[in-house]
Short mmCIF file of C-alpha atoms in Angstrom, two decimals:
data_model
loop_
_atom_site.label_atom_id
_atom_site.label_comp_id
_atom_site.label_asym_id
_atom_site.label_seq_id
_atom_site.Cartn_x
_atom_site.Cartn_y
_atom_site.Cartn_z
CA MET I 1 57.91 -11.13 59.08
CA SER I 2 61.28 -12.94 58.53
CA SER I 3 63.33 -9.91 59.43
CA ASP I 4 61.55 -9.81 63.04
CA PRO I 5 64.44 -10.89 65.54
CA SER I 6 61.85 -11.98 67.95
CA VAL I 7 60.52 -14.81 65.67
CA PRO I 8 62.42 -17.93 66.05
CA PRO I 9 64.42 -18.85 62.94
CA ALA I 10 62.59 -22.18 62.66
CA ARG I 11 59.21 -20.47 62.24
CA ARG I 12 60.43 -17.68 59.90
CA GLY I 13 60.43 -20.17 56.98
CA ARG I 14 57.55 -22.24 57.87
CA PRO I 15 54.85 -20.44 55.71
CA LEU I 16 57.27 -20.77 52.66
CA ARG I 17 57.79 -24.53 53.38
CA LEU I 18 54.17 -25.06 53.53
CA LEU I 19 53.55 -23.13 50.31
CA ARG I 20 56.30 -25.15 48.60
CA GLY I 21 54.89 -28.44 49.92
CA ALA I 22 51.37 -27.45 48.45
CA ALA I 23 53.21 -26.52 45.19
CA ARG I 24 54.89 -29.98 44.95
CA LEU I 25 51.61 -31.63 45.64
CA LEU I 26 49.88 -29.49 42.82
CA ALA I 27 52.72 -30.06 40.56
CA ALA I 28 52.80 -33.92 40.97
CA ALA I 29 49.00 -33.93 40.79
CA GLY I 30 49.16 -32.16 37.35
CA LEU I 31 51.94 -34.19 36.02
CA ALA I 32 50.01 -37.57 37.16
CA GLY I 33 46.82 -36.13 35.45
CA ASN I 34 48.72 -35.54 32.37
CA ALA I 35 50.40 -38.95 32.54
CA TYR I 36 46.95 -40.61 33.01
CA VAL I 37 45.33 -38.76 30.04
CA HIS I 38 48.30 -39.64 27.63
CA ALA I 39 48.35 -43.28 28.81
CA HIS I 40 44.66 -43.57 28.49
CA LEU I 41 44.54 -42.18 24.84
CA ALA I 42 47.69 -43.83 23.43
CA ASP I 43 45.99 -46.75 21.81
CA ARG I 44 43.49 -44.48 20.08
CA TYR I 45 46.44 -42.68 18.29
CA ASP I 46 48.43 -45.77 17.23
CA ALA I 47 47.03 -45.48 13.70
CA VAL I 48 48.54 -41.99 13.36
CA SER I 49 51.91 -42.94 12.29
CA ALA I 50 55.10 -42.07 10.17
CA SER I 51 58.18 -43.90 11.52
CA VAL I 52 56.93 -43.32 15.02
CA SER I 53 53.22 -43.40 15.95
CA GLN I 54 51.34 -40.64 17.91
CA GLY I 55 50.51 -43.34 20.24
CA THR I 56 54.08 -44.24 21.04
CA LEU I 57 54.72 -40.39 21.65
CA PHE I 58 51.74 -40.40 24.05
CA ARG I 59 53.24 -43.31 25.87
CA ILE I 60 56.55 -41.59 26.12
CA GLU I 61 54.85 -38.45 27.42
CA ALA I 62 52.87 -40.39 29.88
CA ALA I 63 56.13 -42.09 31.22
CA LEU I 64 58.14 -38.87 31.41
CA ALA I 65 55.13 -37.14 33.25
CA ALA I 66 54.82 -40.01 35.72
CA LEU I 67 58.66 -39.95 36.44
CA ALA I 68 58.35 -36.10 36.65
CA ALA I 69 55.60 -36.40 39.18
CA LEU I 70 57.49 -38.85 41.31
CA THR I 71 60.56 -36.73 41.07
CA VAL I 72 58.91 -33.53 42.26
CA LEU I 73 57.47 -35.34 45.21
CA LEU I 74 60.38 -37.50 46.30
CA TRP I 75 63.55 -35.44 45.26
CA HIS I 76 63.39 -31.94 46.52
CA ARG I 77 66.12 -30.43 44.32
CA PRO I 78 66.01 -27.82 41.84
CA LEU I 79 67.22 -30.16 39.08
CA GLY I 80 64.18 -32.46 39.91
CA ASP I 81 61.86 -29.51 39.77
CA LEU I 82 63.51 -28.13 36.44
CA PHE I 83 62.82 -31.79 34.95
CA ALA I 84 59.37 -31.55 36.07
CA TRP I 85 58.94 -27.94 34.77
CA ALA I 86 60.35 -29.06 31.38
CA VAL I 87 58.09 -32.05 30.96
CA ALA I 88 54.99 -29.83 31.84
CA THR I 89 55.90 -27.01 29.59
CA GLY I 90 56.99 -29.08 26.76
CA GLY I 91 53.96 -31.10 26.87
CA LEU I 92 51.67 -28.13 27.13
CA ALA I 93 53.55 -26.25 24.39
CA LEU I 94 53.28 -29.22 22.01
CA LEU I 95 49.58 -29.79 22.72
CA LEU I 96 48.80 -26.14 22.06
CA VAL I 97 51.00 -26.05 18.82
CA TYR I 98 49.38 -29.15 17.57
CA ARG I 99 45.82 -27.76 18.47
CA TYR I 100 46.38 -24.52 16.44
CA VAL I 101 49.14 -25.10 13.92
CA ASP I 102 49.34 -27.74 11.17
CA LEU I 103 52.90 -28.45 11.02
CA GLY I 104 52.45 -31.66 8.94
CA ALA I 105 54.61 -34.49 9.35
CA ALA I 106 58.29 -33.95 10.30
CA GLY I 107 60.85 -36.58 9.84
CA PRO I 108 59.89 -39.66 11.85
CA PHE I 109 56.99 -37.92 13.51
CA PRO I 110 53.32 -37.96 12.14
CA ASP I 111 51.08 -34.99 11.41
CA MET I 112 49.51 -34.60 14.88
CA TYR I 113 47.52 -31.63 14.02
CA GLU I 114 44.10 -31.99 15.83
CA PRO I 115 41.92 -28.65 15.63
CA VAL I 116 39.34 -29.72 18.15
CA TRP I 117 38.88 -29.55 21.88
CA TYR I 118 37.40 -32.47 23.81
CA GLY I 119 37.47 -33.46 27.54
CA GLU I 120 40.64 -35.27 27.80
CA LYS I 121 42.53 -32.68 25.91
CA GLN I 122 41.11 -29.89 28.15
CA LEU I 123 42.08 -32.13 31.13
CA ALA I 124 45.50 -32.38 29.85
CA VAL I 125 46.01 -28.85 29.28
CA LEU I 126 44.62 -27.94 32.86
CA ALA I 127 46.85 -30.62 34.24
CA GLN I 128 49.95 -29.27 32.61
CA ALA I 129 49.14 -25.70 33.30
CA VAL I 130 48.89 -26.28 36.90
CA ALA I 131 52.14 -28.18 36.97
CA VAL I 132 53.90 -25.46 35.14
CA VAL I 133 52.75 -22.76 37.49
CA ALA I 134 53.46 -24.93 40.53
CA THR I 135 57.11 -25.79 39.34
CA VAL I 136 57.85 -22.30 38.52
CA PHE I 137 56.97 -21.36 42.06
CA LEU I 138 59.25 -24.02 43.23
CA LEU I 139 62.18 -22.88 40.97
CA LEU I 140 61.72 -19.09 41.84
CA THR I 141 61.39 -19.88 45.67
CA TYR I 142 64.10 -22.17 46.06
CA ASP I 143 66.53 -21.09 48.90
CA ARG I 144 69.85 -22.78 48.52
CA ASP I 145 70.68 -22.08 52.18
CA HIS I 146 67.62 -23.57 53.69
CA GLY I 147 66.00 -25.47 50.61
CA GLY I 148 66.46 -28.89 52.10
CA GLY I 149 69.78 -30.10 50.49
CA GLY I 150 71.20 -29.87 46.95
CA GLY I 151 71.42 -26.62 45.32
CA TRP I 152 71.64 -25.21 41.89
CA PRO I 153 74.31 -27.06 40.02
CA GLY I 154 77.55 -25.37 40.17
CA SER I 155 76.40 -23.46 43.41
CA ARG I 156 78.02 -23.81 46.78
CA ARG I 157 75.81 -23.89 49.86
CA ARG I 158 76.57 -21.48 52.66
CA ARG I 159 76.10 -23.21 56.04
CA GLY I 160 75.99 -21.69 59.47
CA ARG I 161 75.65 -18.06 58.70
CA ALA I 162 73.23 -15.79 60.22
CA HIS I 163 70.81 -13.86 58.03
#
């Protein structure tokens, strides 16, 4: 009961801080799992190529996911959480599109249509979905007054006001 005046202010936000900490760990774990899968599979997809190989794209995805995992763990700011969300959401969307839709080759990118499920692809979907849900939670529960610094770009923090 955060509106209960008998509860000290420091304890009112504790459950949310714990949930946000758990969400950060889940987001980082999901992104790290995604990074592992893409790095592990990259060499198998080097032959699928146009100007850029699918293996190269997998390595880029692995690097972005690893960076996003570190960002969400070490930089508790909405911009970092938004970056992690974008990496997880973009990776999940592309994986699902290329699973179900044959877009063909597009410019420098190869035809990455692969209409099958296998263990690593299922792990990547699960990892990315966990990261998406966890980062959405982080973005929706950010309290710019007590969020641990930073704030949404363009916003001003209010300090020292009673709630």
